[in-house]
PDB file of C-alpha atoms in Angstrom:
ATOM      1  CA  UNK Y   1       0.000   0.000   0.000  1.00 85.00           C
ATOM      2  CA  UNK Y   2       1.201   3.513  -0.825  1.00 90.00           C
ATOM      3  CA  UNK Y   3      -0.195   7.025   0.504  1.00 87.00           C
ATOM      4  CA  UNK Y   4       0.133   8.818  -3.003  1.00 90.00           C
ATOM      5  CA  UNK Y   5       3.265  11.381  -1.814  1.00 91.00           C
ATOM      6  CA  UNK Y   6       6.182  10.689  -3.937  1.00 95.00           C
ATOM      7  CA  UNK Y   7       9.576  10.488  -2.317  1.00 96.00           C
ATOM      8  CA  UNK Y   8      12.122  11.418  -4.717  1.00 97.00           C
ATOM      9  CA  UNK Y   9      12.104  11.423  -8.697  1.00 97.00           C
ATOM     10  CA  UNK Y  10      14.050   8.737 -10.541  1.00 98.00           C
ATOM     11  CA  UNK Y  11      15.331   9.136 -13.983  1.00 98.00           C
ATOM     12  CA  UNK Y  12      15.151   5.766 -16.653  1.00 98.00           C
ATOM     13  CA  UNK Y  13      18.801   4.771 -17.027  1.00 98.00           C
ATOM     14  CA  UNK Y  14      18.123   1.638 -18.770  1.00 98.00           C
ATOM     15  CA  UNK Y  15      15.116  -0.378 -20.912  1.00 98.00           C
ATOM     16  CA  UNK Y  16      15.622  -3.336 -22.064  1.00 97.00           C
ATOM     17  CA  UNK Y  17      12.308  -5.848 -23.932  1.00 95.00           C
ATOM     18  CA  UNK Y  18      12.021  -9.597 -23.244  1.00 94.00           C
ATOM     19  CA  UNK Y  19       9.295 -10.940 -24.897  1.00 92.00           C
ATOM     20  CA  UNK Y  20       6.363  -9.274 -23.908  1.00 92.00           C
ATOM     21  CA  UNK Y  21       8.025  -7.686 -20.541  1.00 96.00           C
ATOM     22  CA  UNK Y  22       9.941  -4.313 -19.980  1.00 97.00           C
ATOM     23  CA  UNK Y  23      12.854  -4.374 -17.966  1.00 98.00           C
ATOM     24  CA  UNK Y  24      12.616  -0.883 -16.374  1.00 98.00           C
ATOM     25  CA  UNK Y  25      16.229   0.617 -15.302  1.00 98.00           C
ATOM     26  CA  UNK Y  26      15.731   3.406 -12.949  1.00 98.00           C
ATOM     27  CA  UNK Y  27      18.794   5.794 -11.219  1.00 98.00           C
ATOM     28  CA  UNK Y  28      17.711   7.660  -7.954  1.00 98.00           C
ATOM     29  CA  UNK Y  29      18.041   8.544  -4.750  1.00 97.00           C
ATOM     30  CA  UNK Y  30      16.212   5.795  -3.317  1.00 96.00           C
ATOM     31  CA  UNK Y  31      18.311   3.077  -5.214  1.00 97.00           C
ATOM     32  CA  UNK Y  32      20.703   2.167  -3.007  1.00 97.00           C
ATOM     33  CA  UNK Y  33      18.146   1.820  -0.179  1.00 96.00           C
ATOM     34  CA  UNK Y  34      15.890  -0.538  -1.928  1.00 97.00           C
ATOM     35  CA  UNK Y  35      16.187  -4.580  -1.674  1.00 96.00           C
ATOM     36  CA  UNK Y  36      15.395  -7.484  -4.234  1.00 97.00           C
ATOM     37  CA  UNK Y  37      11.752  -8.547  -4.237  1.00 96.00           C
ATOM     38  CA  UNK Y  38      10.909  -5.254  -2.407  1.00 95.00           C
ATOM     39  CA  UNK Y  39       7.789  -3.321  -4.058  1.00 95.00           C
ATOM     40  CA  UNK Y  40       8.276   0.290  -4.914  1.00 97.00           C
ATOM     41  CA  UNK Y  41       5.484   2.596  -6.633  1.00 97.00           C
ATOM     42  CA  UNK Y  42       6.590   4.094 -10.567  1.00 98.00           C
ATOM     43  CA  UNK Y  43       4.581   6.424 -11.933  1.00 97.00           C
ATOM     44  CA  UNK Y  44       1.680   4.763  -9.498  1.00 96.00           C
ATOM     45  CA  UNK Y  45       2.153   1.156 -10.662  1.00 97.00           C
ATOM     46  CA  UNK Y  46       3.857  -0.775  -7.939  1.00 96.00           C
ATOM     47  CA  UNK Y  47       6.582  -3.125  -9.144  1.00 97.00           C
ATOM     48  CA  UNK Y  48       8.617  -5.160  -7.720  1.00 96.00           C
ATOM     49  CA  UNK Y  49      12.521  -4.917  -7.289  1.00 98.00           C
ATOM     50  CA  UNK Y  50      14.244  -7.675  -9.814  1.00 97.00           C
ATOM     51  CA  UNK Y  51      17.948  -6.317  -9.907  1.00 97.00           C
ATOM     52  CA  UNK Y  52      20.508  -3.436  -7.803  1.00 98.00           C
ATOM     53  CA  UNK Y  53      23.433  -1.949  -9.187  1.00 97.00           C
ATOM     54  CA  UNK Y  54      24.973   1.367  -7.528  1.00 97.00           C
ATOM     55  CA  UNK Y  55      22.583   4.051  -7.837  1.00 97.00           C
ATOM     56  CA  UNK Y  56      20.057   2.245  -9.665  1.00 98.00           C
ATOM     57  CA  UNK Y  57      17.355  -0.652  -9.312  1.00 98.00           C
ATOM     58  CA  UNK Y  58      15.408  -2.066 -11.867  1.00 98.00           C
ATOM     59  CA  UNK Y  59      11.683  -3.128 -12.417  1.00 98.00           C
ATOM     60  CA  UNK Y  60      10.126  -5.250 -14.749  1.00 98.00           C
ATOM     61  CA  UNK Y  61       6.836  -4.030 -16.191  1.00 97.00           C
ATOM     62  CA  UNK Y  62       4.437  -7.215 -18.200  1.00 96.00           C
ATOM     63  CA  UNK Y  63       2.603  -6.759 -20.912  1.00 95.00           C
ATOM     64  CA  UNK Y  64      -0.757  -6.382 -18.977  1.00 93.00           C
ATOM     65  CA  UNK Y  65       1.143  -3.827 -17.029  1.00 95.00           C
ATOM     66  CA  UNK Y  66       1.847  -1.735 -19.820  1.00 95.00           C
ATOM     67  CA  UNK Y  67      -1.178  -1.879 -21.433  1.00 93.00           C
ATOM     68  CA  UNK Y  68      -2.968   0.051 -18.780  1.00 93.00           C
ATOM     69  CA  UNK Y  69      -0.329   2.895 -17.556  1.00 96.00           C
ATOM     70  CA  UNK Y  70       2.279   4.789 -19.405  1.00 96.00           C
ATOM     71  CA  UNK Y  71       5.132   2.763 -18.695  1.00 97.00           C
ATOM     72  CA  UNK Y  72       5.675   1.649 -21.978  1.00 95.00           C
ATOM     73  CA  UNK Y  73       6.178   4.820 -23.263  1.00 95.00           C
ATOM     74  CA  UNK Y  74       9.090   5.842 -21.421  1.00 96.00           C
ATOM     75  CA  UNK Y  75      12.436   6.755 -22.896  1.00 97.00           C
ATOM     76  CA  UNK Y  76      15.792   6.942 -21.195  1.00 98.00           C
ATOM     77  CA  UNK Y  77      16.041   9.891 -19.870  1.00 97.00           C
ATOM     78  CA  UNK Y  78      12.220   9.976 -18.637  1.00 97.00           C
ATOM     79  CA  UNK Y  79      11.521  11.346 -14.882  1.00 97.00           C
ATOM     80  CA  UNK Y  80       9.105   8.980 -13.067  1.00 98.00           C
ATOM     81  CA  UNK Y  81       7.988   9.440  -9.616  1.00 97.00           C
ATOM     82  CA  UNK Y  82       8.947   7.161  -6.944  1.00 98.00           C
ATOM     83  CA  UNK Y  83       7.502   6.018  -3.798  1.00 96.00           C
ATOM     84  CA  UNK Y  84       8.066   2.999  -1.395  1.00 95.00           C
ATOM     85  CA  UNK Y  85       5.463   0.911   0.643  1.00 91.00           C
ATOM     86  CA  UNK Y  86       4.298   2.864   3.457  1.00 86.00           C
ATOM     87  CA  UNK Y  87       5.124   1.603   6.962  1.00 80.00           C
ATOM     88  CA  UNK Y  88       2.780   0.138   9.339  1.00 77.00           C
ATOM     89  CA  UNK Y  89       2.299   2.963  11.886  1.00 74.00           C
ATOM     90  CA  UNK Y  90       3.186   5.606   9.574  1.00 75.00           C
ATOM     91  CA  UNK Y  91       0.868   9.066   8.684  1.00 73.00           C
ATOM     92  CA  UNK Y  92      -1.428   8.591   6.265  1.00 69.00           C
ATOM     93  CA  UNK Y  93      -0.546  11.979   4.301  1.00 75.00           C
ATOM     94  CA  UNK Y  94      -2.422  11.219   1.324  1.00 74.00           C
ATOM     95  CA  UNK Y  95      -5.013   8.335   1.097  1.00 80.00           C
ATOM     96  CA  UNK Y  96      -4.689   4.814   0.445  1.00 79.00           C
ATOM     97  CA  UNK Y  97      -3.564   3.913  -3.056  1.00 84.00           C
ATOM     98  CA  UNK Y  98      -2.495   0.413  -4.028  1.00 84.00           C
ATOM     99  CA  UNK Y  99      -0.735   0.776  -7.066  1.00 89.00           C
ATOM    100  CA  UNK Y 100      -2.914  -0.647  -8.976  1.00 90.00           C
ATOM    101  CA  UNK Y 101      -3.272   1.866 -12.276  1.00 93.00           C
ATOM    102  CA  UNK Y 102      -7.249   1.373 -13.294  1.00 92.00           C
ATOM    103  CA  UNK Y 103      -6.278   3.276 -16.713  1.00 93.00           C
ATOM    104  CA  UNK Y 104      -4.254   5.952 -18.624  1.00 96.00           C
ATOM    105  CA  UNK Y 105      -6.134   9.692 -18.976  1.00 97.00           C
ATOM    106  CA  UNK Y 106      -4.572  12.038 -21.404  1.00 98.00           C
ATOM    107  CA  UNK Y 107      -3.914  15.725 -20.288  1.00 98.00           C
ATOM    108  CA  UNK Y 108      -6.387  18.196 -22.145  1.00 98.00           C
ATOM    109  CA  UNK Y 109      -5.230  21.746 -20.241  1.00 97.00           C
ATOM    110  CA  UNK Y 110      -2.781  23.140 -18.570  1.00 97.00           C
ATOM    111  CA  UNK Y 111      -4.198  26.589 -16.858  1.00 96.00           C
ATOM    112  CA  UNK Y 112      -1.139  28.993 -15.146  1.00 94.00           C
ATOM    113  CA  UNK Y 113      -3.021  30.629 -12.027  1.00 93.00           C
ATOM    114  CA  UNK Y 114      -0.374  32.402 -10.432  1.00 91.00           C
ATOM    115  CA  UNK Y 115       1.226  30.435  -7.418  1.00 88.00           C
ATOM    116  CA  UNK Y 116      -0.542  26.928  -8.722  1.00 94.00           C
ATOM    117  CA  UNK Y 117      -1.338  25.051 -11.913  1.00 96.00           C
ATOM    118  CA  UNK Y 118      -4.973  23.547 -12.623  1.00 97.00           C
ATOM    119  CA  UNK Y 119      -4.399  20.665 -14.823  1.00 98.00           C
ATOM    120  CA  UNK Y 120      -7.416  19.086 -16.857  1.00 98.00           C
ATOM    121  CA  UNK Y 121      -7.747  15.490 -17.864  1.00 98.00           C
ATOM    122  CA  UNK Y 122      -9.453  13.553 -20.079  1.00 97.00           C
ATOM    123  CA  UNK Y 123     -10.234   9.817 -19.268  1.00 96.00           C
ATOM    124  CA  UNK Y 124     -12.484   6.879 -20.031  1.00 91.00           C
ATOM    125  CA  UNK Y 125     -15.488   7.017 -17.619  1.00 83.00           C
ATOM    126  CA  UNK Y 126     -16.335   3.240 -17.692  1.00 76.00           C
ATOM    127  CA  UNK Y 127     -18.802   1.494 -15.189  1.00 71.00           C
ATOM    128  CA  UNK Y 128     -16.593   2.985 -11.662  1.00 72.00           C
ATOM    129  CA  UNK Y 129     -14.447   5.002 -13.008  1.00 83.00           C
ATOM    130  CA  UNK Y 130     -15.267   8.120 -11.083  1.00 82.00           C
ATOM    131  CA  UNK Y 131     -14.263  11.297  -9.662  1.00 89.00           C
ATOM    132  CA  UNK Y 132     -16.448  13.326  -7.203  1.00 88.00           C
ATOM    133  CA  UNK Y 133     -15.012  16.805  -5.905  1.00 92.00           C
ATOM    134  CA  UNK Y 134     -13.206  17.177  -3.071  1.00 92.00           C
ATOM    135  CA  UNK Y 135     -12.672  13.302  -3.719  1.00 90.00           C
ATOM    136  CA  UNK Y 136      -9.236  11.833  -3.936  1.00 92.00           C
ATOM    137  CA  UNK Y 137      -7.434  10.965  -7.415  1.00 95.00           C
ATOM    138  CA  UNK Y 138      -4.084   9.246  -7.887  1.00 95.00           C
ATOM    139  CA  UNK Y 139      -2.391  10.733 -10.971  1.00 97.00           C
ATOM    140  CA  UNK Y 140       1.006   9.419 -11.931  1.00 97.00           C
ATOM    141  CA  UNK Y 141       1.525   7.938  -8.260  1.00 96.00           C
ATOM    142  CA  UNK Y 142       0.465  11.790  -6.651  1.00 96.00           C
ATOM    143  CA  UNK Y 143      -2.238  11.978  -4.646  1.00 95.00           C
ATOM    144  CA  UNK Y 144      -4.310  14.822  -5.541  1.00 96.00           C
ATOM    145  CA  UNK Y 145      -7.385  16.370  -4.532  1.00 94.00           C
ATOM    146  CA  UNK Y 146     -10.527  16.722  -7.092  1.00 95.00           C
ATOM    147  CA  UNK Y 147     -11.329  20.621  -7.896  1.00 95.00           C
ATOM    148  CA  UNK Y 148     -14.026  20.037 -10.835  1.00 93.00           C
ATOM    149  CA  UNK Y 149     -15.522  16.405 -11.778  1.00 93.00           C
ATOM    150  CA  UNK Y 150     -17.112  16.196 -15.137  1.00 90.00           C
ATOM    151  CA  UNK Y 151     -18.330  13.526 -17.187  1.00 85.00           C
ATOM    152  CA  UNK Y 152     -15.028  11.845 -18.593  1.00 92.00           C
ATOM    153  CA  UNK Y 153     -12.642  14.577 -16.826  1.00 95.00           C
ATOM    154  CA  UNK Y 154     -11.642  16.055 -13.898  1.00 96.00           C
ATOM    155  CA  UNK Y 155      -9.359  18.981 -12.940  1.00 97.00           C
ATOM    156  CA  UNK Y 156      -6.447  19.480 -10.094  1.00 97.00           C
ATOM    157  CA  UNK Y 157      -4.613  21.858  -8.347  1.00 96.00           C
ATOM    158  CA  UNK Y 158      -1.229  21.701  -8.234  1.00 96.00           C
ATOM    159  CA  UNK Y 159       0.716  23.713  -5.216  1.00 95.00           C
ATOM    160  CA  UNK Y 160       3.799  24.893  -5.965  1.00 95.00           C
ATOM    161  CA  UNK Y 161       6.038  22.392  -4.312  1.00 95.00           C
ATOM    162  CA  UNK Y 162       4.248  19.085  -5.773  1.00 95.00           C
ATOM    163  CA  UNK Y 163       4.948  21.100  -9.378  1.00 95.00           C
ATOM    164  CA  UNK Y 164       8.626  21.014  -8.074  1.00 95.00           C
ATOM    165  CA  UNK Y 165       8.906  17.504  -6.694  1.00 96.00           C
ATOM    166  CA  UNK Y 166       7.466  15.335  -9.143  1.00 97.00           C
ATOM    167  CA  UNK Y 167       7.370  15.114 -13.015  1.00 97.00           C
ATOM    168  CA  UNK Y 168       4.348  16.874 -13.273  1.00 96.00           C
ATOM    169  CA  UNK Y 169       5.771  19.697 -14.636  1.00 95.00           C
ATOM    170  CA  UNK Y 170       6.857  17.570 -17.504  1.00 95.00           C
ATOM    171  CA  UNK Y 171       3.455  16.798 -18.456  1.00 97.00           C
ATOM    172  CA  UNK Y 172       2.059  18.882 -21.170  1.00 97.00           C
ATOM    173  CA  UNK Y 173      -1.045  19.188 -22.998  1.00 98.00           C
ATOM    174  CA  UNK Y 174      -1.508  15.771 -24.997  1.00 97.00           C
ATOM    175  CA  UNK Y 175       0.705  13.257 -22.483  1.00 97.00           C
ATOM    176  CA  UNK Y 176      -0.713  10.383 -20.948  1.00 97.00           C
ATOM    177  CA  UNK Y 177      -0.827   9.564 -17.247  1.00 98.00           C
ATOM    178  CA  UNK Y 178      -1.523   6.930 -15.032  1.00 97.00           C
ATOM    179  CA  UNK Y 179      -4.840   6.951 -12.999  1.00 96.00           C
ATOM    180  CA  UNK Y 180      -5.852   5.236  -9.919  1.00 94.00           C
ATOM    181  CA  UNK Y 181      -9.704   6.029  -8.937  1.00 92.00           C
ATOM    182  CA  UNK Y 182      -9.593   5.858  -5.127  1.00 85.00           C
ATOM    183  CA  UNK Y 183     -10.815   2.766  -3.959  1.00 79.00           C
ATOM    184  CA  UNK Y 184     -13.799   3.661  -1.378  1.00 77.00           C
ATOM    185  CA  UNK Y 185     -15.050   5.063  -4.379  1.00 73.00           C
ATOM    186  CA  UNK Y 186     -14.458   1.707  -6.539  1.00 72.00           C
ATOM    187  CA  UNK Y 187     -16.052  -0.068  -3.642  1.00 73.00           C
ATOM    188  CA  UNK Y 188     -19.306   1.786  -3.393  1.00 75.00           C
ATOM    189  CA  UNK Y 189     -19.980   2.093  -7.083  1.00 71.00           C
ATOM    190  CA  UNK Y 190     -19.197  -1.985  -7.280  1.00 73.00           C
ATOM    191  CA  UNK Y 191     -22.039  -1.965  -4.329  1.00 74.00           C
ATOM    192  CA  UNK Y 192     -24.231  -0.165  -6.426  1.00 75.00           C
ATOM    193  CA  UNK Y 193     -24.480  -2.235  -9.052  1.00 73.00           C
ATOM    194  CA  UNK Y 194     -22.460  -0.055 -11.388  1.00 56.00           C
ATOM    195  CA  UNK Y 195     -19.742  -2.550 -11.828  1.00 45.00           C
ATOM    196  CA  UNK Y 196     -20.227  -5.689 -13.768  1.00 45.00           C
TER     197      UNK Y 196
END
């Protein structure tokens, strides 16, 4: 389980294909703290640990995987956000994400407001797939807060140092993110019947 606050961006070092897979090479700060087999959030998708070298760890991402996040379109170079299991005992900063990307939403606006950014996305409002304001959102591993929910999109504001601290401001108007719909929400639409 993850809280949605992102520790530290890492930068992709490394990708290599294997069949249907994506080894994911990934240089950061948290590298050298991580273990095999240990789970660590990219982008919001939580993979597992497979290999350490100095300063980097790396991931692999299946084909299932990268058919519902962004992962496969990421290019050495790329900034992803990074965040490790939460503790047992530890604040609950954000809310409780599991890593588990529901689907992709594509950015439609970017809107300047002087000390924060509102950014607008577009995504696939299937059977609970919802946002409700005020509500909680996971986009690219961040846990953000809801400012307008619309059918198929939703808008968030973005404080200054979450701009800073995680690749957010790489996004522009077209990319693709991950989303994870928060999952009291998933939960309550399922027991309303508006889940198959």
């Amino acid at each position: 389980m993850f809280t949605g606050i992102i520790e530290t961006i890492g930068k992709v070092s490394r990708l290599d294909h294997e069949a249907g897979n994506l080894h994911i090479t990934v240089a950061s700060a948290l590298s050298d703290e991580l273990k095999i087999d240990q789970s660590i959030s990219h982008n919001g998708v939580c993979l597992t640990v497979v290999a350490l070298s100095p300063g980097e760890h790396t991931v692999t991402a299946i084909a299932e995987t990268l058919s519902k996040s962004n992962l496969g379109g990421l290019q050495l170079g790329s900034e992803v956000n990074l965040e490790r299991c939460t503790k047992v005992g530890d604040r609950l900063d954000g809310h409780i994400v599991q890593g588990h990307v529901d689907q992709t939403a594509r950015c439609i606006a970017i809107e300047d407001q002087q000390g924060s950014y509102l950014y607008t996305f577009q995504y696939d409002a299937g059977p609970g797939n919802i946002t409700v304001e005020k509500g909680s959102i996971t986009v690219n591993g961040i846990s953000l807060t809801v400012v307008d929910s619309k059918d198929s999109q939703f808008s968030v504001a973005i404080i200054p140092y979450t701009y800073e601290h995680t690749n957010l401001k790489q996004v522009n108007v077209g990319d693709v993110v991950n989303l994870e719909f928060d999952i009291v929400g998933k939960y309550v639409a399922r027991l309303l019947g508006m889940q198959r």
